[in-house]
Short mmCIF file of C-alpha atoms in Angstrom, two decimals:
data_model
loop_
_atom_site.label_atom_id
_atom_site.label_comp_id
_atom_site.label_asym_id
_atom_site.label_seq_id
_atom_site.Cartn_x
_atom_site.Cartn_y
_atom_site.Cartn_z
CA UNK A 3 -9.78 -21.60 -48.85
CA UNK A 4 -7.47 -21.88 -45.83
CA UNK A 5 -4.34 -22.39 -47.99
CA UNK A 6 -5.24 -19.35 -50.08
CA UNK A 7 -5.40 -17.14 -46.94
CA UNK A 8 -2.05 -18.51 -45.80
CA UNK A 9 -0.47 -17.80 -49.19
CA UNK A 10 -1.88 -14.27 -49.12
CA UNK A 11 -0.39 -13.65 -45.66
CA UNK A 12 3.04 -14.84 -46.83
CA UNK A 13 2.88 -12.62 -49.91
CA UNK A 14 1.88 -9.57 -47.87
CA UNK A 15 4.72 -10.16 -45.43
CA UNK A 16 7.23 -10.36 -48.30
CA UNK A 17 5.85 -7.24 -49.97
CA UNK A 18 6.14 -5.21 -46.77
CA UNK A 19 9.63 -6.51 -46.05
CA UNK A 20 8.48 -8.16 -42.79
CA UNK A 21 9.10 -11.71 -41.70
CA UNK A 22 6.54 -13.76 -39.90
CA UNK A 23 7.14 -13.73 -36.11
CA UNK A 24 9.08 -16.68 -34.74
CA UNK A 25 6.87 -18.84 -32.60
CA UNK A 26 7.93 -19.33 -28.99
CA UNK A 27 7.11 -22.01 -26.51
CA UNK A 28 5.92 -20.93 -23.07
CA UNK A 29 9.14 -22.31 -21.59
CA UNK A 30 11.06 -19.66 -23.55
CA UNK A 31 9.13 -16.79 -21.96
CA UNK A 32 9.92 -15.38 -18.52
CA UNK A 33 6.72 -13.96 -17.04
CA UNK A 34 7.88 -11.16 -14.75
CA UNK A 35 5.80 -10.68 -11.61
CA UNK A 36 7.56 -7.89 -9.71
CA UNK A 37 9.30 -4.65 -10.69
CA UNK A 38 11.59 -2.70 -8.38
CA UNK A 39 12.80 0.87 -8.97
CA UNK A 40 15.66 2.60 -7.11
CA UNK A 41 17.94 5.58 -7.30
CA UNK A 42 17.76 9.34 -7.71
CA UNK A 43 16.38 10.99 -10.82
CA UNK A 44 18.65 10.50 -13.81
CA UNK A 45 20.28 7.34 -12.46
CA UNK A 46 17.52 4.78 -12.16
CA UNK A 47 18.09 1.12 -11.30
CA UNK A 48 15.25 -1.21 -12.29
CA UNK A 49 14.95 -4.83 -11.16
CA UNK A 50 12.58 -7.46 -12.53
CA UNK A 51 11.72 -10.78 -10.89
CA UNK A 52 9.74 -13.67 -12.30
CA UNK A 53 7.87 -16.26 -10.31
CA UNK A 54 8.95 -19.89 -10.13
CA UNK A 55 9.20 -21.19 -13.70
CA UNK A 56 8.13 -24.52 -15.15
CA UNK A 57 10.86 -26.61 -16.76
CA UNK A 58 10.43 -29.65 -18.95
CA UNK A 59 7.53 -32.01 -19.41
CA UNK A 60 7.82 -33.41 -15.87
CA UNK A 61 6.61 -30.17 -14.35
CA UNK A 62 9.92 -29.37 -12.65
CA UNK A 63 10.43 -25.80 -11.56
CA UNK A 64 13.33 -23.37 -11.78
CA UNK A 65 14.02 -20.60 -9.26
CA UNK A 66 12.77 -17.10 -10.12
CA UNK A 67 14.76 -15.10 -12.65
CA UNK A 68 16.02 -11.75 -11.25
CA UNK A 69 17.44 -9.11 -13.62
CA UNK A 70 18.74 -5.58 -12.93
CA UNK A 71 19.87 -2.69 -15.14
CA UNK A 72 20.69 0.99 -14.70
CA UNK A 73 19.70 3.82 -17.03
CA UNK A 74 18.78 7.52 -16.94
CA UNK A 75 15.12 6.44 -17.27
CA UNK A 76 12.91 3.59 -16.07
CA UNK A 77 11.93 2.64 -19.60
CA UNK A 78 15.61 2.51 -20.60
CA UNK A 79 16.47 0.22 -17.70
CA UNK A 80 13.56 -2.10 -18.44
CA UNK A 81 14.51 -2.20 -22.12
CA UNK A 82 18.11 -3.08 -21.22
CA UNK A 83 16.94 -6.07 -19.18
CA UNK A 84 15.14 -7.60 -22.14
CA UNK A 85 18.47 -8.54 -23.66
CA UNK A 86 19.97 -10.03 -20.49
CA UNK A 87 18.21 -13.39 -20.60
CA UNK A 88 17.86 -16.26 -23.05
CA UNK A 89 14.14 -16.15 -22.30
CA UNK A 90 11.78 -13.57 -23.67
CA UNK A 91 11.11 -11.08 -20.86
CA UNK A 92 7.39 -10.31 -20.61
CA UNK A 93 6.13 -7.68 -18.13
CA UNK A 94 2.40 -8.02 -18.76
CA UNK A 95 2.02 -10.09 -15.57
CA UNK A 96 3.76 -7.63 -13.23
CA UNK A 97 1.42 -7.10 -10.30
CA UNK A 98 3.80 -5.71 -7.67
CA UNK A 99 5.95 -2.58 -7.81
CA UNK A 100 8.60 -1.93 -5.13
CA UNK A 101 10.14 1.51 -4.60
CA UNK A 102 13.39 2.12 -2.71
CA UNK A 103 13.50 4.72 0.06
CA UNK A 104 15.87 7.09 -1.75
CA UNK A 105 13.65 7.21 -4.81
CA UNK A 106 10.53 7.69 -2.67
CA UNK A 107 12.14 10.63 -0.86
CA UNK A 108 12.93 12.26 -4.21
CA UNK A 109 9.38 11.67 -5.45
CA UNK A 110 7.33 8.92 -7.09
CA UNK A 111 5.60 10.84 -9.88
CA UNK A 112 8.05 9.64 -12.54
CA UNK A 113 7.31 6.02 -11.63
CA UNK A 114 3.56 6.60 -11.59
CA UNK A 115 3.74 8.29 -14.99
CA UNK A 116 5.78 5.39 -16.38
CA UNK A 117 3.12 2.90 -15.28
CA UNK A 118 0.36 5.02 -16.81
CA UNK A 119 2.18 5.15 -20.15
CA UNK A 120 3.27 1.50 -20.15
CA UNK A 121 1.53 -0.86 -22.55
CA UNK A 122 2.21 -3.83 -20.22
CA UNK A 123 1.76 -2.46 -16.69
CA UNK A 124 -1.61 -1.37 -15.37
CA UNK A 125 -3.15 0.96 -12.79
CA UNK A 126 -4.01 -2.12 -10.72
CA UNK A 127 -0.31 -2.77 -10.00
CA UNK A 128 0.26 -2.81 -6.23
CA UNK A 129 2.79 -0.39 -4.73
CA UNK A 130 5.23 -1.06 -1.84
CA UNK A 131 7.97 1.01 -0.20
CA UNK A 132 11.24 -0.44 1.09
CA UNK A 133 12.16 1.20 4.38
CA UNK A 134 15.86 1.89 4.93
CA UNK A 135 16.98 0.19 1.73
CA UNK A 136 16.56 -0.43 -1.96
CA UNK A 137 13.98 -2.41 -3.89
CA UNK A 138 16.77 -4.36 -5.58
CA UNK A 139 18.06 -5.61 -2.20
CA UNK A 140 14.56 -6.62 -1.13
CA UNK A 141 13.96 -8.58 -4.32
CA UNK A 142 17.35 -10.29 -4.15
CA UNK A 143 16.74 -11.21 -0.51
CA UNK A 144 13.46 -12.94 -1.35
CA UNK A 145 14.45 -14.49 -4.69
CA UNK A 146 14.77 -18.06 -3.37
CA UNK A 147 11.18 -17.99 -2.15
CA UNK A 148 9.98 -15.74 -4.94
CA UNK A 149 9.26 -12.12 -4.06
CA UNK A 150 5.75 -12.35 -5.52
CA UNK A 151 4.96 -15.29 -3.22
CA UNK A 152 6.45 -13.48 -0.23
CA UNK A 153 4.33 -10.39 -0.83
CA UNK A 154 1.21 -12.53 -1.20
CA UNK A 155 2.05 -14.26 2.11
CA UNK A 156 2.48 -10.90 3.87
CA UNK A 157 -0.92 -9.76 2.63
CA UNK A 158 -2.61 -13.00 3.69
CA UNK A 159 -0.85 -13.71 6.99
CA UNK A 160 0.80 -10.49 8.16
CA UNK A 161 0.02 -8.99 11.55
CA UNK A 162 -1.02 -5.66 10.08
CA UNK A 163 -4.26 -5.06 8.21
CA UNK A 164 -2.12 -4.53 5.13
CA UNK A 165 -3.69 -1.56 3.42
CA UNK A 166 -2.39 -2.44 -0.04
CA UNK A 167 -2.61 0.42 -2.53
CA UNK A 168 -2.58 0.27 -6.30
CA UNK A 169 -1.01 2.77 -8.66
CA UNK A 170 -4.46 4.09 -9.60
CA UNK A 171 -5.52 4.54 -5.97
CA UNK A 172 -2.26 6.30 -5.12
CA UNK A 173 -2.59 8.75 -8.02
CA UNK A 174 -6.18 9.50 -7.01
CA UNK A 175 -5.23 10.10 -3.36
CA UNK A 176 -2.33 12.39 -4.29
CA UNK A 177 -4.50 14.44 -6.64
CA UNK A 178 -7.49 14.69 -4.28
CA UNK A 179 -5.81 14.89 -0.86
CA UNK A 180 -2.23 15.86 -1.71
CA UNK A 181 -1.10 12.85 0.31
CA UNK A 182 -1.20 9.05 0.25
CA UNK A 183 0.08 6.08 2.23
CA UNK A 184 1.83 2.96 0.95
CA UNK A 185 2.62 -0.31 2.75
CA UNK A 186 6.28 -0.68 3.73
CA UNK A 187 8.74 -3.58 3.72
CA UNK A 188 12.15 -4.08 5.28
CA UNK A 189 15.00 -6.53 4.80
CA UNK A 190 16.08 -8.30 8.01
CA UNK A 191 19.10 -10.45 7.25
CA UNK A 192 19.01 -13.92 8.79
CA UNK A 193 15.31 -13.83 9.57
CA UNK A 194 13.46 -17.05 8.81
CA UNK A 195 11.60 -18.12 6.76
CA UNK A 196 12.21 -14.92 4.76
CA UNK A 197 14.26 -11.77 5.40
CA UNK A 198 11.56 -9.67 3.71
CA UNK A 199 9.16 -8.45 6.42
CA UNK A 200 6.30 -5.98 6.78
CA UNK A 201 7.14 -2.62 8.32
CA UNK A 202 4.09 -0.36 8.65
CA UNK A 203 3.42 2.37 6.09
CA UNK A 204 5.13 5.27 4.38
CA UNK A 205 3.29 8.56 3.91
CA UNK A 206 3.69 10.57 0.71
CA UNK A 207 3.01 14.29 0.52
CA UNK A 208 2.99 15.97 -2.90
CA UNK A 209 4.42 12.72 -4.23
CA UNK A 210 7.46 12.46 -1.92
CA UNK A 211 8.02 10.34 1.19
CA UNK A 212 7.83 12.45 4.38
CA UNK A 213 6.99 10.05 7.19
CA UNK A 214 7.01 6.40 8.30
CA UNK A 215 4.12 5.00 10.34
CA UNK A 216 5.14 1.93 12.37
CA UNK A 217 3.83 -0.01 15.36
CA UNK A 218 1.00 1.93 17.05
CA UNK A 219 0.84 4.67 14.42
CA UNK A 220 0.44 2.00 11.72
CA UNK A 221 -2.30 0.42 13.84
CA UNK A 222 -4.00 3.80 14.17
CA UNK A 223 -3.95 4.27 10.39
CA UNK A 224 -5.57 0.88 9.84
CA UNK A 225 -8.28 1.48 12.45
CA UNK A 226 -9.07 4.84 10.86
CA UNK A 227 -9.34 3.20 7.43
CA UNK A 228 -11.60 0.38 8.65
CA UNK A 229 -9.01 -2.35 8.13
CA UNK A 230 -7.79 -3.42 11.59
CA UNK A 231 -4.96 -5.93 11.59
CA UNK A 232 -4.56 -9.13 13.55
CA UNK A 233 -3.15 -7.51 16.66
CA UNK A 234 -4.21 -9.28 19.86
CA UNK A 235 -4.95 -7.22 22.97
CA UNK A 236 -4.59 -8.60 26.49
CA UNK A 237 -7.37 -7.21 28.64
CA UNK A 238 -7.48 -8.70 32.13
CA UNK A 239 -7.73 -12.47 31.77
CA UNK A 240 -8.94 -12.28 28.17
CA UNK A 241 -7.26 -11.93 24.79
CA UNK A 242 -9.35 -9.95 22.31
CA UNK A 243 -9.10 -8.67 18.76
CA UNK A 244 -10.79 -5.81 16.92
CA UNK A 245 -12.59 -7.38 13.98
CA UNK A 246 -14.13 -4.27 12.44
CA UNK A 247 -13.68 -0.52 12.78
CA UNK A 248 -15.30 2.56 11.35
CA UNK A 249 -14.24 6.20 11.72
CA UNK A 250 -16.67 9.07 11.47
CA UNK A 251 -15.51 12.66 10.96
CA UNK A 252 -17.38 15.89 11.60
CA UNK A 253 -15.93 19.43 11.46
CA UNK A 254 -16.75 22.30 13.81
CA UNK A 255 -16.69 25.66 12.00
CA UNK A 256 -16.18 29.08 13.53
CA UNK A 257 -16.06 32.34 11.58
CA UNK A 258 -16.09 30.36 8.35
CA UNK A 259 -13.07 28.22 9.26
CA UNK A 260 -12.77 24.68 10.58
CA UNK A 261 -11.51 24.97 14.16
CA UNK A 262 -12.16 21.49 15.50
CA UNK A 263 -12.52 17.96 14.21
CA UNK A 264 -14.75 15.43 15.94
CA UNK A 265 -13.72 11.84 15.29
CA UNK A 266 -16.01 8.97 16.25
CA UNK A 267 -14.60 5.44 16.24
CA UNK A 268 -16.85 2.38 16.23
CA UNK A 269 -15.34 -1.04 17.03
CA UNK A 270 -16.51 -4.63 16.98
CA UNK A 271 -14.44 -6.74 19.36
CA UNK A 272 -14.15 -10.53 19.53
CA UNK A 273 -12.74 -12.69 22.33
CA UNK A 274 -9.94 -14.95 21.12
CA UNK A 275 -9.06 -16.55 24.45
CA UNK A 276 -10.12 -16.48 28.10
CA UNK A 277 -13.31 -15.52 29.88
CA UNK A 278 -14.77 -12.04 30.07
CA UNK A 279 -15.99 -11.30 33.57
CA UNK A 280 -17.27 -7.79 32.86
CA UNK A 281 -17.94 -6.89 29.19
CA UNK A 282 -18.34 -3.18 29.96
CA UNK A 283 -14.96 -2.92 31.67
CA UNK A 284 -13.30 -4.79 28.80
CA UNK A 285 -14.91 -2.59 26.15
CA UNK A 286 -13.98 0.56 28.04
CA UNK A 287 -10.32 -0.44 28.09
CA UNK A 288 -10.31 -1.36 24.39
CA UNK A 289 -11.98 1.95 23.57
CA UNK A 290 -9.35 3.97 25.41
CA UNK A 291 -6.41 2.13 23.83
CA UNK A 292 -7.67 2.07 20.24
CA UNK A 293 -8.99 5.64 20.25
CA UNK A 294 -5.65 6.85 21.58
CA UNK A 295 -3.85 5.17 18.66
CA UNK A 296 -6.13 6.80 16.11
CA UNK A 297 -5.88 10.27 17.65
CA UNK A 298 -2.10 10.04 18.03
CA UNK A 299 -1.80 8.98 14.40
CA UNK A 300 -3.94 11.87 13.18
CA UNK A 301 -1.94 14.29 15.36
CA UNK A 302 1.27 12.96 13.78
CA UNK A 303 -0.15 13.48 10.29
CA UNK A 304 -1.06 17.03 11.32
CA UNK A 305 2.56 17.71 12.23
CA UNK A 306 3.51 16.97 8.61
CA UNK A 307 0.40 18.48 7.03
CA UNK A 308 -0.25 15.14 5.34
CA UNK A 309 -3.93 14.19 5.25
CA UNK A 310 -3.46 10.70 3.80
CA UNK A 311 -6.70 9.60 5.52
CA UNK A 312 -8.75 11.98 3.40
CA UNK A 313 -10.24 13.65 6.47
CA UNK A 314 -10.83 16.82 4.49
CA UNK A 315 -13.11 14.99 2.07
CA UNK A 316 -14.88 13.25 4.95
CA UNK A 317 -15.43 16.58 6.70
CA UNK A 318 -16.81 18.10 3.49
CA UNK A 319 -19.24 15.20 3.04
CA UNK A 320 -20.44 15.66 6.62
CA UNK A 321 -21.33 19.31 5.85
CA UNK A 322 -22.32 19.40 2.16
CA UNK A 323 -23.55 23.01 2.30
CA UNK A 324 -20.10 24.12 3.51
CA UNK A 325 -18.09 21.58 1.51
CA UNK A 326 -16.40 24.10 -0.82
CA UNK A 327 -15.51 26.34 2.07
CA UNK A 328 -14.03 23.41 4.02
CA UNK A 329 -11.97 22.07 1.12
CA UNK A 330 -10.63 25.47 0.01
CA UNK A 331 -8.98 26.13 3.36
CA UNK A 332 -8.21 22.55 4.39
CA UNK A 333 -4.47 22.55 3.66
CA UNK A 334 -3.99 25.52 6.01
CA UNK A 335 -6.56 24.46 8.62
CA UNK A 336 -5.67 20.76 9.00
CA UNK A 337 -2.35 21.14 10.91
CA UNK A 338 -3.95 23.46 13.50
CA UNK A 339 -7.21 21.65 14.21
CA UNK A 340 -8.21 20.64 17.71
CA UNK A 341 -9.11 16.96 17.85
CA UNK A 342 -11.97 15.54 19.86
CA UNK A 343 -12.63 11.81 19.81
CA UNK A 344 -15.23 9.33 20.97
CA UNK A 345 -15.20 5.55 20.76
CA UNK A 346 -17.90 2.92 20.98
CA UNK A 347 -16.96 -0.76 21.21
CA UNK A 348 -19.40 -3.67 21.03
CA UNK A 349 -18.90 -7.07 22.65
CA UNK A 350 -22.18 -8.81 23.34
CA UNK A 351 -23.46 -5.43 24.41
CA UNK A 352 -22.33 -1.83 24.08
CA UNK A 353 -20.35 0.74 25.99
CA UNK A 354 -19.06 4.16 25.02
CA UNK A 355 -16.73 6.75 26.43
CA UNK A 356 -16.12 10.36 25.45
CA UNK A 357 -12.48 11.41 25.32
CA UNK A 358 -10.96 14.78 24.50
CA UNK A 359 -7.66 15.07 22.68
CA UNK A 360 -6.18 18.48 21.91
CA UNK A 361 -3.12 19.50 19.94
CA UNK A 362 0.08 19.15 21.99
#
């Protein structure tokens, strides 16, 4: 019976004018792990990078394969790269997508649409921005280590909380809030073990890059999103770290408009080194410092009218009976809101302090 089915398949292929596909060994296929996109609209440069590749029966490995091509469209550039290698280029394993700064400033909607339409890429692909440079340069700089490995190392061991965002999450945030944030990278030549380093976050508004959040503003974003990084704080003779954070948001309405936003920050603090003589004094200092970072970050986002934290949705959930009213006027109200913040840190006890923070 098996030989009859095989004969039928051969006959059908001959009748339709199609040849049976040539079998390929896995060693002939380059599994691409990272895609980079650069350039202004109409002159796109795409770069693909594989991971380390197995070679031979002894399990030897070859360095990652990095290919680049330019075309008026992303799909055209990716198609051009398929003919640049002796190996079959396969993009179904791409899990990281890097965007150059110039492209991000022009807008990322074309890239997001390409991913949505692609048969190989998925909405779970992680997005990164390259600050002050191009994705191609970042991928070339990390090719000896493997850019996919470097990005995984940054997520696992970086100092920031690394709020990694997928294509699907970014589309949702842009449609619901009009703004989104993406983790940022930078190329620092000569830096060891890799020149590819973390560099805060980029903020998108209406799909285009408008603002970089670095250092304390990046820390404020992470605290507000409940993902504090590994930053160590020296408080007296102790070294502490914020393990968990949670931000509450409540609007104050007047004459049918949101006039004020009350932000409440809850922290769980751990002692990494030293002895705590007075837990209340330590918590009070941590509260002041971390609350200031969050409020300063929100004030900065107000300056650009970019609510990438989704504070409008949080405010609407806090007042469900006024939710439609809050959301309808949020784009106009958000930049002018007065901010009032409170923070409560816990370290073997509890202590809280009320702090006011108005628009400057």
